[in-house]
XYZ file of C-alpha atoms in Angstrom:
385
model
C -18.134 235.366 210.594
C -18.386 235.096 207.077
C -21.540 235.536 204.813
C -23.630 232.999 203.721
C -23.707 232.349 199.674
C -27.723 233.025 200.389
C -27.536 236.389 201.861
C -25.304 237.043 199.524
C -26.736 236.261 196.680
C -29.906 238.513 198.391
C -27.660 240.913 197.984
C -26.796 241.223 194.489
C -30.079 240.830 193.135
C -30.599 243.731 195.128
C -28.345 245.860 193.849
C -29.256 244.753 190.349
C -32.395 245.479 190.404
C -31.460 248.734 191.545
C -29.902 249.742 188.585
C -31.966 248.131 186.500
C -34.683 249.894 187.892
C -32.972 253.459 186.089
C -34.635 251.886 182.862
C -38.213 250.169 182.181
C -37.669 246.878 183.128
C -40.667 244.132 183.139
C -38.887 241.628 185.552
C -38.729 244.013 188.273
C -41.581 245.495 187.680
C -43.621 242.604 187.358
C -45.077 242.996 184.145
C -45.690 239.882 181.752
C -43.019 239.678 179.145
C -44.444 240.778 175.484
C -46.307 238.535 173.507
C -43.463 236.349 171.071
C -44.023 237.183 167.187
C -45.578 233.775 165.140
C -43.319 232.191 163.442
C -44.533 232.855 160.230
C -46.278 235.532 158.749
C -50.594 234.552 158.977
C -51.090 234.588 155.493
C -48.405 231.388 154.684
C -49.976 229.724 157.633
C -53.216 230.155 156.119
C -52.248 229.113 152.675
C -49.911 225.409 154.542
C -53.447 225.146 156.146
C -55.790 224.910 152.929
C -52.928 223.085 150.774
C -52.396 220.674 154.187
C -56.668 219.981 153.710
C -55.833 219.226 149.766
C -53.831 216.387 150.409
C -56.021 214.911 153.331
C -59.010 215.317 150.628
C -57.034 213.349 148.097
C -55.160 216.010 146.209
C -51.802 214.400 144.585
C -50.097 218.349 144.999
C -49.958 222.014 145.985
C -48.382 223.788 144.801
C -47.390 228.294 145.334
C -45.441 231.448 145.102
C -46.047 233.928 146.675
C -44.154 237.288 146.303
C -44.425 240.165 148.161
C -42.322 243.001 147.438
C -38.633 241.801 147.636
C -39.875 238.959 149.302
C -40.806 235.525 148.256
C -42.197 232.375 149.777
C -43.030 229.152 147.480
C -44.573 226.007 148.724
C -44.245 222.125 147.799
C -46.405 219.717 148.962
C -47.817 216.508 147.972
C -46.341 213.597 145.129
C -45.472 214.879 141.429
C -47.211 211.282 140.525
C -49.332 208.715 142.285
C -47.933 205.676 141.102
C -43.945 206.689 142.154
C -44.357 208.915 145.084
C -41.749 211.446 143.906
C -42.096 214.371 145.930
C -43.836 217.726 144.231
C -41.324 220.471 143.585
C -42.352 224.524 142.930
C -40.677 224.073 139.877
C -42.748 221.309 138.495
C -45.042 222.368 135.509
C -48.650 222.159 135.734
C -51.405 222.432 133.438
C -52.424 225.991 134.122
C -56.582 226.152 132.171
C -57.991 229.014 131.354
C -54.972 231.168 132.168
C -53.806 230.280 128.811
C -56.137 232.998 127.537
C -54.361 235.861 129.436
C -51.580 234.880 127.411
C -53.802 234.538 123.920
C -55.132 238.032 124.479
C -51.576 239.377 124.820
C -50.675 238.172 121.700
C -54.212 239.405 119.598
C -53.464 242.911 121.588
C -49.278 242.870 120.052
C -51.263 242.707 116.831
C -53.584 245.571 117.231
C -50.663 247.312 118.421
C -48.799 246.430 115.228
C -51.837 247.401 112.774
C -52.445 244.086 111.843
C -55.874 243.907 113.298
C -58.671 246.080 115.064
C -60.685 244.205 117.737
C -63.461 246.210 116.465
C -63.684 245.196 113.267
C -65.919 241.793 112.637
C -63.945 237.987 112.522
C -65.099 237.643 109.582
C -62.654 240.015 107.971
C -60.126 237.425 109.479
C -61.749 234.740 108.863
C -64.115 234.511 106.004
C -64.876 230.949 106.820
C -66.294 232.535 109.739
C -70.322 232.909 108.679
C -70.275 230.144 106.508
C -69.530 227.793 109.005
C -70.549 228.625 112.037
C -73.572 230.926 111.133
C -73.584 233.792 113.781
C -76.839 235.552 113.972
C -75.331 238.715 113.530
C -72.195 240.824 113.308
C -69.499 239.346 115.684
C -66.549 241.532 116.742
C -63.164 241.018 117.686
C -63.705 242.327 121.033
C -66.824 239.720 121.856
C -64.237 236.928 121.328
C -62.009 238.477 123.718
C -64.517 239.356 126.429
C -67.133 236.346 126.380
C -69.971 237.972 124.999
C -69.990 236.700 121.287
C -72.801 234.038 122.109
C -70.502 231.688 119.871
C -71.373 227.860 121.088
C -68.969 226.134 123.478
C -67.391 223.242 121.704
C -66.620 220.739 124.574
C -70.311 220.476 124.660
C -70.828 218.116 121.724
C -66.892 217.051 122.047
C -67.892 215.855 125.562
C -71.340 214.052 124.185
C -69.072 212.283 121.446
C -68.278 209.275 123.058
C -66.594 208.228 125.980
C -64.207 210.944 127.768
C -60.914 207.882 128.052
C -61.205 208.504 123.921
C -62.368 211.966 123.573
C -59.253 212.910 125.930
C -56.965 211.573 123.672
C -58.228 212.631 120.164
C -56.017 215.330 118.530
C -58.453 218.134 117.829
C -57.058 221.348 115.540
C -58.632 225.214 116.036
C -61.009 224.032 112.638
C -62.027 221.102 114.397
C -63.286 222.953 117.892
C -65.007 225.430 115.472
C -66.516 222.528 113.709
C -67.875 221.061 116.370
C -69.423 224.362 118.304
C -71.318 224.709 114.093
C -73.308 221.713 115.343
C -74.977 223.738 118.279
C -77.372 226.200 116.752
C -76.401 229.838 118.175
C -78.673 231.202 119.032
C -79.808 235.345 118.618
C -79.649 237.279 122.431
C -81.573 240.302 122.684
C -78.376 242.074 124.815
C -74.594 240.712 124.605
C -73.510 239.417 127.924
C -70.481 237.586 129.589
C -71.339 233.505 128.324
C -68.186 231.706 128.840
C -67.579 229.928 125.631
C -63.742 228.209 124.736
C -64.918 228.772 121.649
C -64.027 232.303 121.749
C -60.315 231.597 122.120
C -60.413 228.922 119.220
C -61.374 231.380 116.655
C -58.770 233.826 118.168
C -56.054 231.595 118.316
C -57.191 230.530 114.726
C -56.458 234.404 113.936
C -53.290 234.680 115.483
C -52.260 231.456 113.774
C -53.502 233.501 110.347
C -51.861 236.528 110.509
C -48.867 235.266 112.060
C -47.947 232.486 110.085
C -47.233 230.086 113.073
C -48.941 227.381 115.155
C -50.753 229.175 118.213
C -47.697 227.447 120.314
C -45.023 229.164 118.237
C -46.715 232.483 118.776
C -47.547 232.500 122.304
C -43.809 231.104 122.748
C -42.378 234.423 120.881
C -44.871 236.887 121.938
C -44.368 236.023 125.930
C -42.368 232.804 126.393
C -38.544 233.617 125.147
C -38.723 237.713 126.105
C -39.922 236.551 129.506
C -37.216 234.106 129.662
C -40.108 231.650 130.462
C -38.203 228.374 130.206
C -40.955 225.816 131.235
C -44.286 227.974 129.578
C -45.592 226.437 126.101
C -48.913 225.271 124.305
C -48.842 222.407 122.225
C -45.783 220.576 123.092
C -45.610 217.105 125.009
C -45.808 217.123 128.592
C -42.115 217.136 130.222
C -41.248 214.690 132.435
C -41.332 216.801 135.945
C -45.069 218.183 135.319
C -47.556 217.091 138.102
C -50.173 214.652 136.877
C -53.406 215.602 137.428
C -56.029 212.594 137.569
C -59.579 212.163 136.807
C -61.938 208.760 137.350
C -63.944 207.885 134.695
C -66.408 204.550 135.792
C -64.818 204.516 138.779
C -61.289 204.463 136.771
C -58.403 206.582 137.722
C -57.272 208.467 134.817
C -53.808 210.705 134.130
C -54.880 214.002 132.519
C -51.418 215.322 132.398
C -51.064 215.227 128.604
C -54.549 215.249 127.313
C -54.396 215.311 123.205
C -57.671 216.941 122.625
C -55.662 220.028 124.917
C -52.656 220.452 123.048
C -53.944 223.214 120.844
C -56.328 224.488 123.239
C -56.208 228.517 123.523
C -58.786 228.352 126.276
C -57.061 226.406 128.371
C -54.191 224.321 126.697
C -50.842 225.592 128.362
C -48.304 224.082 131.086
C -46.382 226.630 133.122
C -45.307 226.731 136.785
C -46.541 229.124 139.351
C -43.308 231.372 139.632
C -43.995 231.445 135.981
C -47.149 232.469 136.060
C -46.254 235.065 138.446
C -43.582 236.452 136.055
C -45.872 236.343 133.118
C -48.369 238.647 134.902
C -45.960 241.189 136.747
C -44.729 241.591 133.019
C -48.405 242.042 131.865
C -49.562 244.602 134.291
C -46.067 246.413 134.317
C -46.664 247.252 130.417
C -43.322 244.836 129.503
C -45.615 242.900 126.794
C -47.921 245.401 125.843
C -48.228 248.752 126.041
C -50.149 250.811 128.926
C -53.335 251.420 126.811
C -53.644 247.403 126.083
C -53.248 246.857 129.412
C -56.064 249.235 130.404
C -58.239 247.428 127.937
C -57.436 243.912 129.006
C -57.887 245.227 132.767
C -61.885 246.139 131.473
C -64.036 248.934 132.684
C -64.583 250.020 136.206
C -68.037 248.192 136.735
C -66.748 245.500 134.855
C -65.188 242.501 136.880
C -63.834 240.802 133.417
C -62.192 242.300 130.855
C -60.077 240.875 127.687
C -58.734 237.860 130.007
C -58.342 239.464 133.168
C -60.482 239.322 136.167
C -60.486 241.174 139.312
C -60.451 240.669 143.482
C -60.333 243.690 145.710
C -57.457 244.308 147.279
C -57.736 246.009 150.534
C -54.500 246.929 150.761
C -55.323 250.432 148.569
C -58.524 249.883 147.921
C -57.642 248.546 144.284
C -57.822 245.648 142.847
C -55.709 242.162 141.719
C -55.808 241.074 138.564
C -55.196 237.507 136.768
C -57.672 234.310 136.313
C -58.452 231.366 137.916
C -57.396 228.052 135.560
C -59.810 225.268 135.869
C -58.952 221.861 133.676
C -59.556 218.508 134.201
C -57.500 217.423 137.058
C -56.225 220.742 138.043
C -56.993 224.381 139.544
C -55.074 227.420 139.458
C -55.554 230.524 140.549
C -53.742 233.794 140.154
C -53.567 237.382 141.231
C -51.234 240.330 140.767
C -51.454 243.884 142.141
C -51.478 246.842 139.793
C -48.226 247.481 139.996
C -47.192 243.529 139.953
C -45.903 243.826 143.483
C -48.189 241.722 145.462
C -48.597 238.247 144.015
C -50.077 234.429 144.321
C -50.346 231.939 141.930
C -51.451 228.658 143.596
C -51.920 225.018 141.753
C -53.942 222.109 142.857
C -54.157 218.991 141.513
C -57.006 218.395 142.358
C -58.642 215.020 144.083
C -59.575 212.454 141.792
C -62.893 213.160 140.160
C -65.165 212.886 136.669
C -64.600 215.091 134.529
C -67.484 218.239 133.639
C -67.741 220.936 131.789
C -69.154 223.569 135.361
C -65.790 224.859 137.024
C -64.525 222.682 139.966
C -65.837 223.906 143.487
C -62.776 224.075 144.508
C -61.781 226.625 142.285
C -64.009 229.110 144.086
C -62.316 228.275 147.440
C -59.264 229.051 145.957
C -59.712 232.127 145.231
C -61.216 233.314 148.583
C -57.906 232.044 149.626
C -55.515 233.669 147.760
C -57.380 236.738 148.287
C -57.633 236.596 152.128
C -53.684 235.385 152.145
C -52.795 238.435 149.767
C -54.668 241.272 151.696
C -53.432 239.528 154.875
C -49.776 240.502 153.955
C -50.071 244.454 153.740
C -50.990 243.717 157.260
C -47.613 241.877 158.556
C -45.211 245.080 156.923
């Protein structure tokens, strides 16, 4: 009699599980079979997460890059315009705010480094128009431009009580005009000198640079950082190119494109269009010592107890127990935020334009949210290696 293909097949498993049985082996054992690894790494399914919310709040784009070592990750979501639907790209420029003045205080420091100027000496020796026009209560350094603490009137304040914002927006206004228009606030005498966020600051430093250089603000930050960088799609002052994000506002319940503002296109404090792997390369350079030297970056990285320095801010990062360092970029219509390890290893820069909103002067909630973010997604990563 022959054997059935049951018994048989009894058999084998038999003897297979024999020998299997020489080495660990869960499915004769009975053990459950190892968790599978996520697809993805936590922190980019935290950061598709928060940019997935943006666009359900109303947020034309997200945009990010996010490198990590040799490796890199970038992120596309949303419309490059509302009215055609084109699809967002990473390589779209966006307005990038106050991150502008990271790149502002590069350019003062490749002066000081020169011997053209000492950030401790007052503006005035830069600037004689300086008292005359703006009449400082006292002595006013260099060094208070760079760090916030000059008590010099912010300028958007009256700009943004001028009229209404659809013609403000788009009225040209030079470095002599922002000045002029922060001498109609009286400044007032502090007893001590603490961060006051003013973009006033960076007018009368990009009014410096523009001095002692010879050039437009644009043409120095472009030759100071731009063309050694190789940064093809960083500038200040030139018209907005044709693949840059618009960013909207509403003004009386009117939607508005910011992407070009005119009253931005000499704006030190906040005026330039980059892209995020852009801003990522700008501030590995930075905090590498490849556009200034090491002692210029210690200064612009500001004192232990200090959380701002000349342009840079920090977040902990809990990866060494250091820190990251780069700004958060707040403009009408958009956010950015970025944030580079010391040793420009570890980055994020992430763009939002943001949902559809009236303009103000206070930094856009969202902002803040950003930044817890990026921070959570950045420590999250020493984690997954």
């Amino acid at each position: 009699m022959g054997t059935t293909p049951g018994r048989a097949w009894k058999r084998v498993a038999a003897v297979l599980c024999t020998v299997l049985l020489a080495a660990p082996s869960a499915a004769c054992t009975g053990e459950p079979p190892p968790p599978p690894k996520p697809d993805k790494p936590a922190a980019f399914a935290l950061l598709e997460s928060f940019s997935a919310r943006m666009l359900e709040e109303g947020a034309p784009a997200v945009l990010i890059a996010v490198r990590d070592g040799g490796t890199t990750w970038t992120h596309a979501a949303g419309v490059r315009n509302l009215e055609s639907g084109e699809p967002a790209t990473v390589s779209d420029s966006v307005r990038i705010g106050g991150i502008t003045e990271s790149m502002v205080a590069v350019s003062v420091l490749k002066l000081a480094e020169e011997g053209k100027l000492n950030v401790d000496y007052q503006v005035s020796d830069y600037l004689p128009e300086f008292g005359s026009v703006l009449h400082p209560p006292g002595p006013v350094t260099v060094r208070q431009l760079l760090t916030h603490e000059s008590g010099l009137p912010d300028f958007s304040v009256p700009l943004l009580s001028s009229g209404r914002w659809e013609e403000t927006m788009n009225r040209p206004l030079s470095l002599e005009q922002q000045l002029s228009l922060a001498a109609t606030v009286r400044w007032e005498r502090r007893l001590a000198q603490i961060f006051n966020y003013s973009r006033s600051d960076y007018a009368a430093l990009g009014l410096i640079l523009e001095r002692i250089r010879g050039h437009s603000i644009g043409q120095v930050l472009a030759a100071d950082i731009a063309q050694p960088l190789g940064l093809t799609a960083t500038s200040l002052g030139q018209a907005a190119s044709a693949s840059v994000v618009r960013g909207y506002i509403t003004v009386e319940g009117k939607r508005l494109d910011v992407a070009d503002p005119a009253w931005q296109a000499a704006l030190p404090s906040g005026g330039a269009v980059s892209t995020v792997e852009e801003v990522n390369r700008f501030y590995a350079a930075l905090l590498t010592g490849s556009l200034v030297k090491p002692d210029s970056v210690t200064a612009m990285k500001g004192g232990y107890s200090q959380y701002y320095g000349f342009a840079l801010r920090r977040w902990n990062n809990t990866c060494n127990n250091r820190f990251y360092y780069g700004l958060p970029g707040d403009a009408d219509g958009y956010g950015m935020i970025a944030m580079t390890s010391e040793d420009g290893s570890r980055q994020l820069t992430m763009s939002v334009a943001y949902p559809p909103a009236p303009p103000t002067l206070q930094l856009n909630p969202l902002i803040y949210e950003m930044q817890d973010v990026a921070q959570e997604a950045l420590n999250s990563l020493c984690g997954e290696n």
